[in-house]
C-alpha positions as a LaTeX table, in Angstrom:
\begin{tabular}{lrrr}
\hline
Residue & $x$ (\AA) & $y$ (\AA) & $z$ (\AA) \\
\hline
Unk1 & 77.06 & 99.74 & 102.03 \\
Unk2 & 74.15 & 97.62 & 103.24 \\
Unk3 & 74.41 & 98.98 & 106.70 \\
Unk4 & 74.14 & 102.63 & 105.08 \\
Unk5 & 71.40 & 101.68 & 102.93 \\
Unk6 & 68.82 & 100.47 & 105.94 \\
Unk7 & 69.78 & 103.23 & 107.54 \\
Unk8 & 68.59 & 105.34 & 104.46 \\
Unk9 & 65.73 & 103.29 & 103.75 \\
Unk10 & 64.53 & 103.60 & 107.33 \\
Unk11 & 64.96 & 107.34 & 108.13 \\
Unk12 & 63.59 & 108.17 & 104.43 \\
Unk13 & 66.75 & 109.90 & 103.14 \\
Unk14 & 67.79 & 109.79 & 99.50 \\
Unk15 & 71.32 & 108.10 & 98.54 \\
Unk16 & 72.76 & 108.05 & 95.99 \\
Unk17 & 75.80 & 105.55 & 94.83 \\
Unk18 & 78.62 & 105.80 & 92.93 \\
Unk19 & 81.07 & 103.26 & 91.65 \\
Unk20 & 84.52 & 104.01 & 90.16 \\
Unk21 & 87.13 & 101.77 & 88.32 \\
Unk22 & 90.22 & 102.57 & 87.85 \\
Unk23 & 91.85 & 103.83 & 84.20 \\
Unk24 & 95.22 & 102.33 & 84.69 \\
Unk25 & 96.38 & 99.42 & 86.00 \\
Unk26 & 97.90 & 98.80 & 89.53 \\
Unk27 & 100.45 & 96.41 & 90.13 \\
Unk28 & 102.55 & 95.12 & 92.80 \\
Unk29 & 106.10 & 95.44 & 92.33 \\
Unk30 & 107.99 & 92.23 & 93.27 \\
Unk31 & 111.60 & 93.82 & 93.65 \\
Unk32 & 110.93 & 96.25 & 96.89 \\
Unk33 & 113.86 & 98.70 & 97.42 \\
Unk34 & 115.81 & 95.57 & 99.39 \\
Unk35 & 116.31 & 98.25 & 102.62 \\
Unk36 & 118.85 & 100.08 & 100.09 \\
Unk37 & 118.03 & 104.18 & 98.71 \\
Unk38 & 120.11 & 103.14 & 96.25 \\
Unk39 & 117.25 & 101.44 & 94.69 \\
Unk40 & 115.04 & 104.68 & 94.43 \\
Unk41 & 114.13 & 105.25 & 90.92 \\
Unk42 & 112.77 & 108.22 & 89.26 \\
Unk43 & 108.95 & 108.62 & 89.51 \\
Unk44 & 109.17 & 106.84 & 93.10 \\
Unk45 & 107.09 & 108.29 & 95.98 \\
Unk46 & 108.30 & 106.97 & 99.58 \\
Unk47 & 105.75 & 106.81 & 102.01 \\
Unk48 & 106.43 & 107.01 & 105.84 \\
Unk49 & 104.01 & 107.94 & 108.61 \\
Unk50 & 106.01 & 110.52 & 110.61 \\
Unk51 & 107.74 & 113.80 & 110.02 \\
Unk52 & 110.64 & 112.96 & 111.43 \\
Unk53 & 111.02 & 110.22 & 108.84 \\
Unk54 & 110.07 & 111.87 & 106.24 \\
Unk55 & 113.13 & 114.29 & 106.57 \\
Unk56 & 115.63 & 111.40 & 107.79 \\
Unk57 & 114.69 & 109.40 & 104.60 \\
Unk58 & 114.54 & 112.94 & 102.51 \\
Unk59 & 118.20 & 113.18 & 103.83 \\
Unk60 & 119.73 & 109.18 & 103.32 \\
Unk61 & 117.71 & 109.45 & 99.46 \\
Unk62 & 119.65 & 112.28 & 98.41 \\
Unk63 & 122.98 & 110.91 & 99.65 \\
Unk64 & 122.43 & 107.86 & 97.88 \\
Unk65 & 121.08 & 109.49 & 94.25 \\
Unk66 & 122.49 & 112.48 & 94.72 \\
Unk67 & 119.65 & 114.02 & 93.41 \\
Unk68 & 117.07 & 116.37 & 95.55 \\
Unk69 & 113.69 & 115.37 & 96.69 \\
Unk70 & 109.87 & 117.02 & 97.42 \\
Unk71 & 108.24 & 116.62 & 100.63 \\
Unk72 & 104.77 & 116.35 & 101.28 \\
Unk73 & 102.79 & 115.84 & 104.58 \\
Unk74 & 99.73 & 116.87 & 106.10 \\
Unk75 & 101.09 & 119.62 & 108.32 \\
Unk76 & 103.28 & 121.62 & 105.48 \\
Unk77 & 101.90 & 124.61 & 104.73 \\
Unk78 & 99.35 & 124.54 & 101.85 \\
Unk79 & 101.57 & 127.15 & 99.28 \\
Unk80 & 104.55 & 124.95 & 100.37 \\
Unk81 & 102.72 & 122.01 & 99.75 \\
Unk82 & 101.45 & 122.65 & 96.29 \\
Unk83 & 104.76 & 124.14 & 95.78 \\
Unk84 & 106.52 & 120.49 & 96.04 \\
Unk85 & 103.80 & 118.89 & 94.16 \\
Unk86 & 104.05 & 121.05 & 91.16 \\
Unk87 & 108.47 & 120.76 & 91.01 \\
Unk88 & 107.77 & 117.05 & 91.51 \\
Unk89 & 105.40 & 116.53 & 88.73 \\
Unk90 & 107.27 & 119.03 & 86.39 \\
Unk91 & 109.35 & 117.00 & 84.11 \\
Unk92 & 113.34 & 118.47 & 83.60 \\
Unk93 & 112.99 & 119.74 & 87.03 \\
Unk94 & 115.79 & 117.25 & 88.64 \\
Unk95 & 113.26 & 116.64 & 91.74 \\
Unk96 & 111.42 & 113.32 & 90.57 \\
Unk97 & 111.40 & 111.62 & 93.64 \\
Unk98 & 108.95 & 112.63 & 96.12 \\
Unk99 & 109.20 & 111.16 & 99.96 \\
Unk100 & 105.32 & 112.09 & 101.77 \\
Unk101 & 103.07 & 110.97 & 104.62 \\
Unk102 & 99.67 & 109.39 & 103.71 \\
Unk103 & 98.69 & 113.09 & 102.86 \\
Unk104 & 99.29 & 112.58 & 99.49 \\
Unk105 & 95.95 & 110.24 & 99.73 \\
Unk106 & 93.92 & 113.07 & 99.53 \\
Unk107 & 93.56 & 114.32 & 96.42 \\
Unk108 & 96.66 & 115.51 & 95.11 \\
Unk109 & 97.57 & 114.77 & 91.44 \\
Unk110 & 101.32 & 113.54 & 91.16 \\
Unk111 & 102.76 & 112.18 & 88.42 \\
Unk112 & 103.87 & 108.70 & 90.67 \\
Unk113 & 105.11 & 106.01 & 88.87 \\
Unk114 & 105.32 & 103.57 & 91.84 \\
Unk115 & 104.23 & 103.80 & 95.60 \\
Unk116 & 106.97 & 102.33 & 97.95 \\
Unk117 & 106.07 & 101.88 & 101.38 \\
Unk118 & 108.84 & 102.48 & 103.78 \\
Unk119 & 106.90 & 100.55 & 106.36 \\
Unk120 & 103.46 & 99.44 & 107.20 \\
Unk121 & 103.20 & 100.83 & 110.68 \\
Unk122 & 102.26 & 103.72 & 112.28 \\
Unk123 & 103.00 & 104.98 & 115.71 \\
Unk124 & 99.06 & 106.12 & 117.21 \\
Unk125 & 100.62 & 107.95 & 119.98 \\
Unk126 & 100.93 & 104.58 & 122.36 \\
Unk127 & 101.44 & 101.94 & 119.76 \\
Unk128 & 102.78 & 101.13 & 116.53 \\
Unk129 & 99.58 & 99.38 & 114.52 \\
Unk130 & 99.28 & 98.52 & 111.23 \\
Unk131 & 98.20 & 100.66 & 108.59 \\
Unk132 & 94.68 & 100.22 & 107.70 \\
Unk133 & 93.72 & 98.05 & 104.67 \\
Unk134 & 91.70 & 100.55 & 103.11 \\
Unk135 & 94.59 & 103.37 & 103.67 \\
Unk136 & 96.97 & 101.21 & 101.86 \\
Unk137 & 94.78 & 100.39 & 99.34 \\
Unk138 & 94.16 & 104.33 & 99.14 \\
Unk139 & 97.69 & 105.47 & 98.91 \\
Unk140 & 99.06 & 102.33 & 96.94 \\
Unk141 & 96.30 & 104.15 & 94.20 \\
Unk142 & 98.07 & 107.34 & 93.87 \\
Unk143 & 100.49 & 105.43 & 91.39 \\
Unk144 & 100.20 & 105.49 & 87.68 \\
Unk145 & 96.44 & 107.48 & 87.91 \\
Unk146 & 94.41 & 108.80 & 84.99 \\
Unk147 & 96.66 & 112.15 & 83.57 \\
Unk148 & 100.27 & 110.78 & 85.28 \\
Unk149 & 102.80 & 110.14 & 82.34 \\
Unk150 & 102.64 & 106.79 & 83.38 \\
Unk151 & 101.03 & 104.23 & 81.69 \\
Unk152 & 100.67 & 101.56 & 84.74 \\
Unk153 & 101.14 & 102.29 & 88.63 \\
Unk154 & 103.36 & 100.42 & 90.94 \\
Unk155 & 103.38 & 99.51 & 94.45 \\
Unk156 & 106.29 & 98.25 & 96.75 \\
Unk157 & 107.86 & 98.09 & 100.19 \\
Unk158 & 111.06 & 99.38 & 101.46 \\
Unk159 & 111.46 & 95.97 & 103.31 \\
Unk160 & 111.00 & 92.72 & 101.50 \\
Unk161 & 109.81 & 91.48 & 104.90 \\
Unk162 & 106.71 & 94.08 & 104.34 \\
Unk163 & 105.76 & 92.33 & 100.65 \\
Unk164 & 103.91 & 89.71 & 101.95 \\
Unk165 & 101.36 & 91.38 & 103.90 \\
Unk166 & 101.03 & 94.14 & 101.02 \\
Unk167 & 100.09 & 91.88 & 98.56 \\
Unk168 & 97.67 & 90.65 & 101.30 \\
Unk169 & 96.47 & 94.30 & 101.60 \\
Unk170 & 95.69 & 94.50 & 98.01 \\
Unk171 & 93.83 & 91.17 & 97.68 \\
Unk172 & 91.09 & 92.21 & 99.81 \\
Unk173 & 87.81 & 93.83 & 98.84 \\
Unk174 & 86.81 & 97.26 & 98.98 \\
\hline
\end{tabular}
């Protein structure tokens, strides 16, 4: 923010700040899913970083509850997209549990009681690196927010192996 500032301040251009806090609390969750869909919970939102695990997790999820999930990621058509977003956050509609990319980031409104991360790496097209701070910060916010029927978010990993470094994640500063 300083950086932007001086660079404000010495081309002459007006800025203007904003500052936000959030409505509801955020916590972490302490028992991840253990590695087990059997641990999925209603108002759950599993986040993975591909399409292809997206549907493989869509798939073991609904063999384990035996109840059907949403998708949403970034390519899915935009009628399709609001389409799963509006079954998931309908209550009585027998599809609260929602399994989407880091698309769901970006300004959709779900009703998501907790955030579970099904990892926290992402394949770059060479690598695997981790996932940004800030993007887990981001996505880890889309739990419990302002409207949801929840009155606190949550925020897990798949892995317990993955805790450590989320609570690390969280910890830091904006």
């Amino acid at each position: 923010l300083g950086a932007v500032r001086n660079i404000c301040l010495a081309t002459g251009d007006e800025l203007s700040e904003c500052s936000y806090e959030r409505f509801k609390p955020l916590a972490v969750d302490t028992n991840t899913l253990n590695g087990s869909f059997n641990n999925v919970e209603p108002g759950d939102c599993i986040v993975a970083f591909s399409r292809r695990d997206i549907f493989e997790i869509k798939r073991a999820v609904e063999r384990a509850t035996q109840k059907p999930c949403c998708v949403v990621y970034g390519a899915l058509p935009p009628e399709t997209r609001a389409q799963q977003a509006k079954l998931f956050n309908e209550p009585g509609s027998g599809y609260d549990i929602l399994i989407a990319s880091d698309a769901i980031g970006m300004g959709l409104n779900l009703n998501i009681r907790r955030i579970v991360f099904h990892t926290l790496e992402k394949f770059n097209g060479e690598l695997m690196n981790n996932i940004p701070t800030s993007l887990i910060k981001q996505i880890a916010g889309r739990a419990g927010r302002r409207g949801s029927l929840y009155p606190e978010g949550l925020v897990t990993t798949f892995h317990l192996s993955d805790l450590p470094h989320l609570q690390l994640c969280l910890a830091q500063p904006f």
